[in-house]
């Protein structure tokens, strides 16, 4: 019987244990789908102080001292499983680096921890020790974003005859190129990577800084990103490539765009336990009950006929929130209500708190990462607004389509790959705008509001969205091919 392909997925977050954004959903769903394809897929992440469900964790091993230059820090390994599955999840524990609240950002300020680089270098080093301790050496290490981006370099720059990891390939997935993890070159010494390679324009240096994201792009056997359109966009210009577009073009033949899937069991309006009233595409009438309860929860006037627009996401410039703020007065004059769920930069917290105070019958806001409320907004809203400056993949538009909540999006990245404009295509499932401007965003919303008034046509748009297949099984099969391509390069 052939041995199962061993794949270790290394990431900074995974739902339901630690979540700051869509990455957590991907890292939760992908290994389940790989497991269904008969791979031995496992996950490893840090054990944060704010980790959810700590009661599910068990002690696994003592990892001993992990050095950061001359300073050793002790680490331990805990284990659990992704709930409802046999997929093992390991957690690297160290109170100095991960015992605090928050994943990347200090909850008190909303800004990144100043020692994030040290935290995740420690984590990456601990990953190798953990594999040795549990005597499970992966054939492929699947790295995700800058917090894990040095692992391909550690693999490539090891002794080629390494009896443990000499036959381990690396895949590096770029979920968001806007976050590259740059730090001063003086911190390169903490990595234990060859110092002679820290030269200007080398594999680790970019614009005078140490750039982990560049390192991952240079050293990984195979690269991927989370939608076909984003894979093209990041090679075209600095607007999307954030300065690394030239480096990415040198790896063009090894760069693949694989659209993220969604967990079709968790995100299912027919069985969703988080929402007041489950419903189906054949019987969508119950959806309005979720809307009325959502309006009540946000203190908005309860009205089935008033279009309710939702926004769910990180409060960051990437998400197009400046367009929403520029258009607030105009939106307030339109026949709609607006609910926002998210956390992030303080300036957006403050701005939307002020909007909710100024227009209490039009706008409601909740500043947190609340999974239950996210489900509720997807089920209760008529439309979901995603005016992103760029969007590598996006998951909320897929959740919305599944819930019959019509997405209004900017044509970029995964939004371009998943949403078809109902005024352009007979098979349209949403509404799009192209230029990054508040005027075009408002115009797209007006088109959606006009369509909403024709209930028969609106139901057709809803049902087309609910019929889309964004399950992980298709994407997982593409990742299996990616892993085999990476192994072929050894």
Short mmCIF file of C-alpha atoms in Angstrom, two decimals:
data_model
loop_
_atom_site.label_atom_id
_atom_site.label_comp_id
_atom_site.label_asym_id
_atom_site.label_seq_id
_atom_site.Cartn_x
_atom_site.Cartn_y
_atom_site.Cartn_z
CA UNK A 1 0.00 0.00 0.00
CA UNK A 2 1.61 3.33 -1.05
CA UNK A 3 2.51 5.74 1.72
CA UNK A 4 0.30 8.78 2.03
CA UNK A 5 1.84 12.07 0.97
CA UNK A 6 2.82 13.90 4.16
CA UNK A 7 2.07 17.65 4.03
CA UNK A 8 2.69 20.08 6.89
CA UNK A 9 0.76 23.33 6.58
CA UNK A 10 2.51 26.08 8.52
CA UNK A 11 0.61 29.29 9.26
CA UNK A 12 0.07 32.00 11.83
CA UNK A 13 -3.65 31.33 12.25
CA UNK A 14 -6.26 28.62 11.79
CA UNK A 15 -9.96 28.66 12.65
CA UNK A 16 -11.43 28.05 15.14
CA UNK A 17 -8.32 28.37 17.31
CA UNK A 18 -6.89 31.70 16.13
CA UNK A 19 -8.42 33.99 13.56
CA UNK A 20 -7.63 37.51 12.37
CA UNK A 21 -8.85 37.15 8.79
CA UNK A 22 -9.58 34.84 5.88
CA UNK A 23 -6.24 33.00 6.21
CA UNK A 24 -7.61 31.22 9.28
CA UNK A 25 -10.55 29.87 7.28
CA UNK A 26 -8.24 28.61 4.53
CA UNK A 27 -5.91 26.83 6.97
CA UNK A 28 -8.90 25.19 8.62
CA UNK A 29 -10.59 24.01 5.42
CA UNK A 30 -7.72 23.02 3.10
CA UNK A 31 -6.23 20.20 5.24
CA UNK A 32 -9.70 18.71 5.73
CA UNK A 33 -10.13 18.57 1.96
CA UNK A 34 -6.61 17.12 1.53
CA UNK A 35 -7.44 14.50 4.13
CA UNK A 36 -10.50 13.50 2.06
CA UNK A 37 -8.11 13.00 -0.88
CA UNK A 38 -6.11 10.54 1.27
CA UNK A 39 -3.15 12.78 2.10
CA UNK A 40 -1.61 12.94 5.56
CA UNK A 41 -2.08 16.69 6.04
CA UNK A 42 -1.30 18.37 9.36
CA UNK A 43 -1.21 21.94 10.63
CA UNK A 44 1.14 23.81 12.97
CA UNK A 45 0.71 27.30 14.42
CA UNK A 46 1.69 29.25 17.55
CA UNK A 47 -0.16 28.76 20.82
CA UNK A 48 -1.40 32.31 21.47
CA UNK A 49 -2.55 33.54 24.85
CA UNK A 50 -5.87 34.44 23.27
CA UNK A 51 -6.24 31.01 21.65
CA UNK A 52 -9.84 29.83 21.45
CA UNK A 53 -10.78 26.39 22.81
CA UNK A 54 -7.66 25.84 24.97
CA UNK A 55 -9.52 22.96 26.63
CA UNK A 56 -9.03 20.94 23.42
CA UNK A 57 -5.22 21.05 23.65
CA UNK A 58 -3.02 18.24 24.94
CA UNK A 59 0.68 18.22 25.82
CA UNK A 60 2.71 16.51 23.12
CA UNK A 61 6.45 17.14 23.58
CA UNK A 62 9.13 19.36 25.07
CA UNK A 63 11.00 21.10 22.25
CA UNK A 64 13.86 22.23 24.47
CA UNK A 65 15.72 25.47 23.76
CA UNK A 66 15.19 27.30 20.46
CA UNK A 67 18.02 29.81 19.95
CA UNK A 68 17.59 33.38 18.75
CA UNK A 69 21.22 34.34 18.15
CA UNK A 70 22.79 33.77 21.60
CA UNK A 71 19.56 33.72 23.59
CA UNK A 72 17.77 30.39 24.06
CA UNK A 73 14.01 30.27 24.58
CA UNK A 74 12.26 27.11 25.71
CA UNK A 75 9.36 25.77 23.70
CA UNK A 76 6.77 23.06 24.09
CA UNK A 77 4.48 21.37 21.60
CA UNK A 78 0.77 20.86 22.17
CA UNK A 79 -1.66 19.02 19.94
CA UNK A 80 -5.32 18.82 19.06
CA UNK A 81 -7.44 18.18 15.96
CA UNK A 82 -9.42 20.43 13.69
CA UNK A 83 -12.89 20.09 15.22
CA UNK A 84 -15.03 17.52 13.46
CA UNK A 85 -12.06 15.98 11.66
CA UNK A 86 -9.05 13.73 12.31
CA UNK A 87 -6.60 16.39 11.03
CA UNK A 88 -3.85 16.90 13.66
CA UNK A 89 -3.04 20.47 14.70
CA UNK A 90 0.16 21.27 16.61
CA UNK A 91 0.82 24.39 18.65
CA UNK A 92 4.23 25.85 19.48
CA UNK A 93 4.10 27.23 23.00
CA UNK A 94 6.34 29.93 24.44
CA UNK A 95 4.86 32.48 26.87
CA UNK A 96 7.47 35.16 26.07
CA UNK A 97 6.48 35.37 22.42
CA UNK A 98 2.95 34.02 22.28
CA UNK A 99 1.49 34.19 25.78
CA UNK A 100 -0.01 37.62 25.20
CA UNK A 101 -3.41 38.55 23.80
CA UNK A 102 -3.56 39.13 20.04
CA UNK A 103 -2.10 37.40 17.01
CA UNK A 104 -0.24 40.10 15.08
CA UNK A 105 -1.50 43.27 16.73
CA UNK A 106 -1.63 44.65 20.24
CA UNK A 107 -5.37 44.80 21.09
CA UNK A 108 -4.76 48.00 23.05
CA UNK A 109 -3.46 49.94 20.05
CA UNK A 110 -4.51 47.96 16.97
CA UNK A 111 -0.90 48.17 15.78
CA UNK A 112 1.54 45.33 15.15
CA UNK A 113 3.66 44.01 18.00
CA UNK A 114 7.18 45.49 17.72
CA UNK A 115 8.75 42.04 18.13
CA UNK A 116 6.67 40.25 15.49
CA UNK A 117 9.77 39.36 13.48
CA UNK A 118 11.43 37.71 16.49
CA UNK A 119 8.19 35.90 17.38
CA UNK A 120 7.78 34.28 14.00
CA UNK A 121 11.47 33.48 13.44
CA UNK A 122 11.26 31.59 16.73
CA UNK A 123 8.14 29.83 15.47
CA UNK A 124 9.72 28.85 12.14
CA UNK A 125 12.78 27.39 13.87
CA UNK A 126 10.53 25.48 16.26
CA UNK A 127 8.64 23.89 13.35
CA UNK A 128 11.70 21.85 12.37
CA UNK A 129 12.38 20.76 15.95
CA UNK A 130 8.72 19.77 16.35
CA UNK A 131 8.85 17.49 13.30
CA UNK A 132 11.93 15.76 14.69
CA UNK A 133 10.40 15.32 18.17
CA UNK A 134 7.22 13.68 16.89
CA UNK A 135 9.22 11.65 14.32
CA UNK A 136 7.04 12.80 11.45
CA UNK A 137 8.98 14.41 8.61
CA UNK A 138 6.81 15.97 5.89
CA UNK A 139 7.54 15.51 2.20
CA UNK A 140 6.07 18.97 1.58
CA UNK A 141 5.99 22.00 3.87
CA UNK A 142 3.26 24.39 2.75
CA UNK A 143 4.11 27.89 3.98
CA UNK A 144 1.69 30.80 4.12
CA UNK A 145 2.59 34.50 4.02
CA UNK A 146 5.50 36.35 5.56
CA UNK A 147 5.21 34.80 9.04
CA UNK A 148 6.40 31.47 7.58
CA UNK A 149 8.35 32.74 4.55
CA UNK A 150 11.85 31.84 5.75
CA UNK A 151 11.12 28.11 5.87
CA UNK A 152 11.86 27.60 2.13
CA UNK A 153 15.27 29.24 2.69
CA UNK A 154 15.96 27.01 5.70
CA UNK A 155 15.18 23.99 3.53
CA UNK A 156 17.20 25.12 0.51
CA UNK A 157 20.25 26.23 2.49
CA UNK A 158 20.50 23.11 4.62
CA UNK A 159 23.05 20.44 3.84
CA UNK A 160 21.68 18.69 0.69
CA UNK A 161 22.43 15.39 2.35
CA UNK A 162 20.31 16.21 5.40
CA UNK A 163 18.85 12.81 6.37
CA UNK A 164 15.66 14.38 7.76
CA UNK A 165 14.64 17.26 5.49
CA UNK A 166 16.81 16.64 2.43
CA UNK A 167 13.78 15.26 0.55
CA UNK A 168 11.29 17.90 1.76
CA UNK A 169 9.92 20.33 -0.81
CA UNK A 170 8.39 23.72 -0.12
CA UNK A 171 5.30 25.48 -1.40
CA UNK A 172 4.86 29.14 -0.55
CA UNK A 173 1.39 30.66 -0.81
CA UNK A 174 1.00 34.43 -0.97
CA UNK A 175 -2.30 35.34 0.62
CA UNK A 176 -1.63 39.07 0.70
CA UNK A 177 1.46 40.65 -0.85
CA UNK A 178 0.80 43.91 0.98
CA UNK A 179 2.17 42.46 4.22
CA UNK A 180 5.80 41.49 3.60
CA UNK A 181 7.23 41.51 7.15
CA UNK A 182 10.09 43.92 6.40
CA UNK A 183 12.55 44.69 9.21
CA UNK A 184 16.01 46.19 9.48
CA UNK A 185 18.87 44.14 8.05
CA UNK A 186 20.45 44.13 11.51
CA UNK A 187 17.87 41.50 12.54
CA UNK A 188 19.05 39.06 9.88
CA UNK A 189 21.49 37.63 12.43
CA UNK A 190 18.55 36.18 14.41
CA UNK A 191 17.70 33.79 11.59
CA UNK A 192 20.95 31.76 11.60
CA UNK A 193 20.85 31.89 7.81
CA UNK A 194 24.20 32.42 6.00
CA UNK A 195 25.22 36.01 6.64
CA UNK A 196 27.12 36.25 3.37
CA UNK A 197 23.74 36.12 1.60
CA UNK A 198 22.49 39.33 3.25
CA UNK A 199 23.87 41.54 0.49
CA UNK A 200 22.10 44.40 -1.33
CA UNK A 201 19.64 43.13 -3.96
CA UNK A 202 20.21 39.60 -2.70
CA UNK A 203 17.50 37.06 -1.92
CA UNK A 204 16.76 38.57 1.50
CA UNK A 205 17.22 42.30 0.92
CA UNK A 206 14.77 44.71 -0.63
CA UNK A 207 14.91 48.52 -0.55
CA UNK A 208 17.39 48.47 2.31
CA UNK A 209 15.35 46.13 4.48
CA UNK A 210 15.27 42.44 5.26
CA UNK A 211 12.20 41.18 3.40
CA UNK A 212 10.92 37.71 4.40
CA UNK A 213 8.28 37.71 1.65
CA UNK A 214 10.97 38.13 -1.00
CA UNK A 215 12.89 35.26 0.57
CA UNK A 216 9.87 32.97 0.27
CA UNK A 217 9.39 33.93 -3.37
CA UNK A 218 13.06 33.29 -4.20
CA UNK A 219 13.59 30.00 -2.37
CA UNK A 220 10.28 28.11 -2.53
CA UNK A 221 10.15 25.21 -4.96
CA UNK A 222 6.70 26.29 -6.13
CA UNK A 223 4.68 29.46 -5.50
CA UNK A 224 0.97 29.99 -5.41
CA UNK A 225 -1.48 32.71 -4.68
CA UNK A 226 -5.16 32.59 -3.94
CA UNK A 227 -6.83 33.47 -7.23
CA UNK A 228 -5.88 33.38 -10.93
CA UNK A 229 -6.46 37.12 -11.40
CA UNK A 230 -4.31 38.05 -8.39
CA UNK A 231 -1.51 35.82 -9.73
CA UNK A 232 -1.50 37.97 -12.87
CA UNK A 233 -1.99 41.30 -11.10
CA UNK A 234 0.99 40.97 -8.76
CA UNK A 235 3.35 40.52 -11.71
CA UNK A 236 2.07 43.51 -13.66
CA UNK A 237 2.73 46.61 -11.58
CA UNK A 238 3.89 48.02 -8.27
CA UNK A 239 0.25 48.86 -7.45
CA UNK A 240 -0.44 45.16 -6.87
CA UNK A 241 3.11 43.81 -6.59
CA UNK A 242 4.23 46.21 -3.85
CA UNK A 243 7.70 46.38 -5.38
CA UNK A 244 8.15 42.63 -5.75
CA UNK A 245 6.58 42.39 -9.21
CA UNK A 246 9.97 42.01 -10.91
CA UNK A 247 11.01 39.22 -8.54
CA UNK A 248 7.68 37.50 -9.14
CA UNK A 249 8.13 37.70 -12.90
CA UNK A 250 11.41 35.78 -12.56
CA UNK A 251 9.36 32.96 -10.99
CA UNK A 252 6.42 33.26 -13.36
CA UNK A 253 6.61 29.66 -14.56
CA UNK A 254 6.44 28.44 -10.95
CA UNK A 255 3.60 30.76 -9.84
CA UNK A 256 0.07 29.38 -9.81
CA UNK A 257 -3.25 30.99 -8.98
CA UNK A 258 -5.60 28.66 -7.11
CA UNK A 259 -8.89 30.11 -6.00
CA UNK A 260 -9.64 29.52 -2.34
CA UNK A 261 -12.65 27.42 -1.52
CA UNK A 262 -15.06 27.73 1.36
CA UNK A 263 -16.17 25.28 3.99
CA UNK A 264 -19.53 24.33 2.53
CA UNK A 265 -20.58 22.61 5.74
CA UNK A 266 -19.93 25.58 8.01
CA UNK A 267 -21.25 28.13 5.52
CA UNK A 268 -24.59 26.60 4.66
CA UNK A 269 -27.75 28.67 5.20
CA UNK A 270 -29.84 25.50 5.39
CA UNK A 271 -28.00 24.14 8.44
CA UNK A 272 -26.33 27.21 9.98
CA UNK A 273 -26.81 27.11 13.75
CA UNK A 274 -25.57 30.69 14.16
CA UNK A 275 -28.53 32.28 12.39
CA UNK A 276 -32.10 32.71 13.67
CA UNK A 277 -33.82 31.19 10.62
CA UNK A 278 -32.16 28.68 8.26
CA UNK A 279 -33.27 28.77 4.62
CA UNK A 280 -32.53 27.28 1.17
CA UNK A 281 -32.33 28.46 -2.44
CA UNK A 282 -35.66 26.79 -3.20
CA UNK A 283 -37.29 28.41 -0.17
CA UNK A 284 -35.43 31.70 0.44
CA UNK A 285 -38.37 33.40 2.15
CA UNK A 286 -37.02 32.66 5.64
CA UNK A 287 -34.01 34.88 4.89
CA UNK A 288 -36.07 37.97 5.76
CA UNK A 289 -36.43 36.75 9.35
CA UNK A 290 -32.65 36.94 9.71
CA UNK A 291 -32.77 40.46 8.30
CA UNK A 292 -35.36 41.67 10.80
CA UNK A 293 -33.45 40.16 13.72
CA UNK A 294 -30.20 41.68 12.45
CA UNK A 295 -31.80 45.12 12.19
CA UNK A 296 -33.04 44.76 15.74
CA UNK A 297 -29.59 43.69 17.00
CA UNK A 298 -27.99 46.80 15.48
CA UNK A 299 -30.75 49.12 16.66
CA UNK A 300 -31.95 49.86 13.13
CA UNK A 301 -35.62 50.25 12.15
CA UNK A 302 -37.04 46.83 11.30
CA UNK A 303 -38.15 46.79 7.69
CA UNK A 304 -38.21 43.94 5.21
CA UNK A 305 -38.45 46.42 2.32
CA UNK A 306 -35.42 48.56 3.19
CA UNK A 307 -32.29 47.17 1.50
CA UNK A 308 -29.69 46.13 4.09
CA UNK A 309 -26.04 46.32 3.02
CA UNK A 310 -23.38 44.49 5.05
CA UNK A 311 -19.61 44.86 5.32
CA UNK A 312 -17.41 42.24 7.01
CA UNK A 313 -13.63 42.49 7.09
CA UNK A 314 -10.45 43.91 8.52
CA UNK A 315 -10.60 47.64 9.04
CA UNK A 316 -7.63 48.42 6.82
CA UNK A 317 -6.89 50.56 3.77
CA UNK A 318 -6.89 47.49 1.53
CA UNK A 319 -10.61 47.00 2.09
CA UNK A 320 -11.71 50.26 0.43
CA UNK A 321 -13.10 51.82 3.58
CA UNK A 322 -11.93 55.27 2.50
CA UNK A 323 -14.40 55.02 -0.40
CA UNK A 324 -17.22 54.28 2.03
CA UNK A 325 -16.26 57.21 4.26
CA UNK A 326 -16.03 59.57 1.29
CA UNK A 327 -19.57 58.59 0.30
CA UNK A 328 -21.20 58.58 3.75
CA UNK A 329 -23.41 61.62 3.18
CA UNK A 330 -24.58 60.25 -0.15
CA UNK A 331 -25.21 56.78 1.28
CA UNK A 332 -27.18 58.28 4.15
CA UNK A 333 -29.54 59.92 1.62
CA UNK A 334 -30.16 56.61 -0.16
CA UNK A 335 -32.91 54.20 0.77
CA UNK A 336 -30.68 51.65 2.51
CA UNK A 337 -29.29 50.56 5.85
CA UNK A 338 -25.65 49.62 6.46
CA UNK A 339 -24.09 47.29 9.06
CA UNK A 340 -20.34 46.87 9.54
CA UNK A 341 -18.39 44.16 11.36
CA UNK A 342 -14.63 44.32 11.67
CA UNK A 343 -11.58 45.26 13.67
CA UNK A 344 -8.28 46.83 12.73
CA UNK A 345 -6.87 50.32 12.43
CA UNK A 346 -8.01 52.74 15.10
CA UNK A 347 -8.73 55.51 12.62
CA UNK A 348 -11.45 53.37 11.04
CA UNK A 349 -12.89 52.39 14.40
CA UNK A 350 -13.18 56.05 15.32
CA UNK A 351 -14.56 57.09 11.93
CA UNK A 352 -17.30 54.48 11.80
CA UNK A 353 -18.23 55.00 15.44
CA UNK A 354 -18.83 58.64 14.51
CA UNK A 355 -20.88 57.59 11.46
CA UNK A 356 -23.08 55.30 13.58
CA UNK A 357 -23.67 58.15 16.07
CA UNK A 358 -24.50 60.63 13.30
CA UNK A 359 -26.86 58.29 11.42
CA UNK A 360 -28.27 55.89 14.05
CA UNK A 361 -31.18 54.82 11.85
CA UNK A 362 -28.97 54.13 8.82
CA UNK A 363 -25.67 52.74 10.11
CA UNK A 364 -24.71 50.14 12.69
CA UNK A 365 -21.22 48.96 13.57
CA UNK A 366 -19.60 46.20 15.66
CA UNK A 367 -15.82 46.29 16.14
CA UNK A 368 -14.64 42.73 16.66
CA UNK A 369 -13.94 39.41 14.98
CA UNK A 370 -17.23 37.70 15.82
CA UNK A 371 -17.84 34.52 13.85
CA UNK A 372 -21.47 34.18 14.92
CA UNK A 373 -22.25 37.77 13.94
CA UNK A 374 -20.43 37.28 10.62
CA UNK A 375 -22.76 34.38 9.81
CA UNK A 376 -25.72 36.48 10.87
CA UNK A 377 -24.73 39.41 8.66
CA UNK A 378 -24.23 37.09 5.69
CA UNK A 379 -27.70 35.64 6.24
CA UNK A 380 -29.52 38.85 7.12
CA UNK A 381 -28.10 41.32 4.61
CA UNK A 382 -29.53 41.80 1.14
CA UNK A 383 -26.14 42.83 -0.25
CA UNK A 384 -22.51 42.66 0.82
CA UNK A 385 -20.19 45.54 -0.08
CA UNK A 386 -16.53 44.77 -0.88
CA UNK A 387 -14.98 47.90 -2.46
CA UNK A 388 -11.43 46.59 -2.07
CA UNK A 389 -8.37 48.44 -3.28
CA UNK A 390 -7.04 44.95 -3.99
CA UNK A 391 -8.33 41.54 -2.90
CA UNK A 392 -6.10 38.48 -3.39
CA UNK A 393 -9.07 36.13 -3.14
CA UNK A 394 -11.74 37.19 -0.70
CA UNK A 395 -14.00 34.72 1.05
CA UNK A 396 -16.88 36.89 2.14
CA UNK A 397 -18.16 37.34 -1.40
CA UNK A 398 -18.30 33.53 -1.70
CA UNK A 399 -20.10 33.21 1.63
CA UNK A 400 -22.51 35.90 0.45
CA UNK A 401 -23.26 34.12 -2.80
CA UNK A 402 -23.98 30.92 -0.92
CA UNK A 403 -26.35 32.83 1.39
CA UNK A 404 -28.21 34.62 -1.40
CA UNK A 405 -26.67 37.92 -0.29
CA UNK A 406 -25.78 39.72 -3.50
CA UNK A 407 -22.17 41.00 -3.57
CA UNK A 408 -21.31 44.53 -4.75
CA UNK A 409 -17.56 44.47 -5.39
CA UNK A 410 -14.66 46.13 -7.11
CA UNK A 411 -13.26 44.13 -10.06
CA UNK A 412 -9.93 42.96 -8.65
CA UNK A 413 -8.26 39.70 -7.65
CA UNK A 414 -10.59 36.95 -6.49
CA UNK A 415 -13.57 39.31 -6.65
CA UNK A 416 -13.05 39.46 -10.42
CA UNK A 417 -12.90 35.65 -10.57
CA UNK A 418 -16.05 34.96 -8.58
CA UNK A 419 -18.56 37.80 -9.21
CA UNK A 420 -20.27 38.40 -12.56
CA UNK A 421 -22.14 41.67 -13.04
CA UNK A 422 -25.87 41.09 -13.41
CA UNK A 423 -26.18 44.00 -15.86
CA UNK A 424 -23.40 42.65 -18.09
CA UNK A 425 -24.09 38.91 -18.09
CA UNK A 426 -27.29 36.83 -18.20
CA UNK A 427 -25.61 34.59 -15.62
CA UNK A 428 -24.75 37.55 -13.37
CA UNK A 429 -24.60 36.90 -9.63
CA UNK A 430 -23.67 40.38 -8.32
CA UNK A 431 -22.64 43.92 -9.23
CA UNK A 432 -19.16 45.28 -9.96
CA UNK A 433 -17.30 48.52 -10.46
CA UNK A 434 -13.84 48.87 -11.98
CA UNK A 435 -12.19 52.20 -11.15
CA UNK A 436 -11.21 52.69 -7.53
CA UNK A 437 -13.48 55.65 -6.79
CA UNK A 438 -16.34 56.40 -4.43
CA UNK A 439 -18.40 57.66 -7.38
CA UNK A 440 -18.22 54.31 -9.18
CA UNK A 441 -18.87 52.43 -5.93
CA UNK A 442 -22.02 54.45 -5.31
CA UNK A 443 -23.15 53.91 -8.90
CA UNK A 444 -22.76 50.13 -8.50
CA UNK A 445 -24.81 50.29 -5.31
CA UNK A 446 -27.50 52.29 -7.11
CA UNK A 447 -27.70 49.61 -9.80
CA UNK A 448 -28.05 46.95 -7.12
CA UNK A 449 -30.73 48.94 -5.29
CA UNK A 450 -32.66 49.36 -8.55
CA UNK A 451 -32.50 45.60 -9.16
CA UNK A 452 -33.63 44.95 -5.58
CA UNK A 453 -36.97 46.64 -6.35
CA UNK A 454 -37.78 43.98 -8.95
CA UNK A 455 -38.34 41.05 -6.62
CA UNK A 456 -38.61 38.43 -9.38
CA UNK A 457 -35.31 39.42 -10.99
CA UNK A 458 -33.65 39.81 -7.59
CA UNK A 459 -34.62 36.28 -6.64
CA UNK A 460 -33.03 35.04 -9.88
CA UNK A 461 -29.76 36.81 -9.02
CA UNK A 462 -29.87 35.36 -5.50
CA UNK A 463 -30.48 31.84 -6.75
CA UNK A 464 -27.68 32.01 -9.31
CA UNK A 465 -25.29 32.91 -6.51
CA UNK A 466 -26.58 30.16 -4.25
CA UNK A 467 -25.99 27.62 -7.05
CA UNK A 468 -22.26 28.41 -7.32
CA UNK A 469 -19.80 25.69 -6.27
CA UNK A 470 -16.93 27.09 -4.22
CA UNK A 471 -16.20 23.90 -2.28
CA UNK A 472 -12.63 23.13 -1.29
CA UNK A 473 -12.56 19.76 -3.05
CA UNK A 474 -11.77 21.30 -6.45
CA UNK A 475 -9.08 23.60 -5.03
CA UNK A 476 -7.56 20.80 -2.94
CA UNK A 477 -7.04 18.68 -6.05
CA UNK A 478 -5.13 21.59 -7.59
CA UNK A 479 -2.95 21.83 -4.47
CA UNK A 480 -2.12 18.12 -4.72
CA UNK A 481 -0.82 18.76 -8.24
CA UNK A 482 1.14 21.71 -6.86
CA UNK A 483 2.76 19.53 -4.18
CA UNK A 484 3.76 16.99 -6.83
CA UNK A 485 5.25 19.77 -8.95
CA UNK A 486 7.28 20.94 -5.97
CA UNK A 487 8.56 17.41 -5.26
CA UNK A 488 9.58 17.04 -8.90
CA UNK A 489 12.00 19.94 -8.44
CA UNK A 490 14.05 18.21 -5.74
#
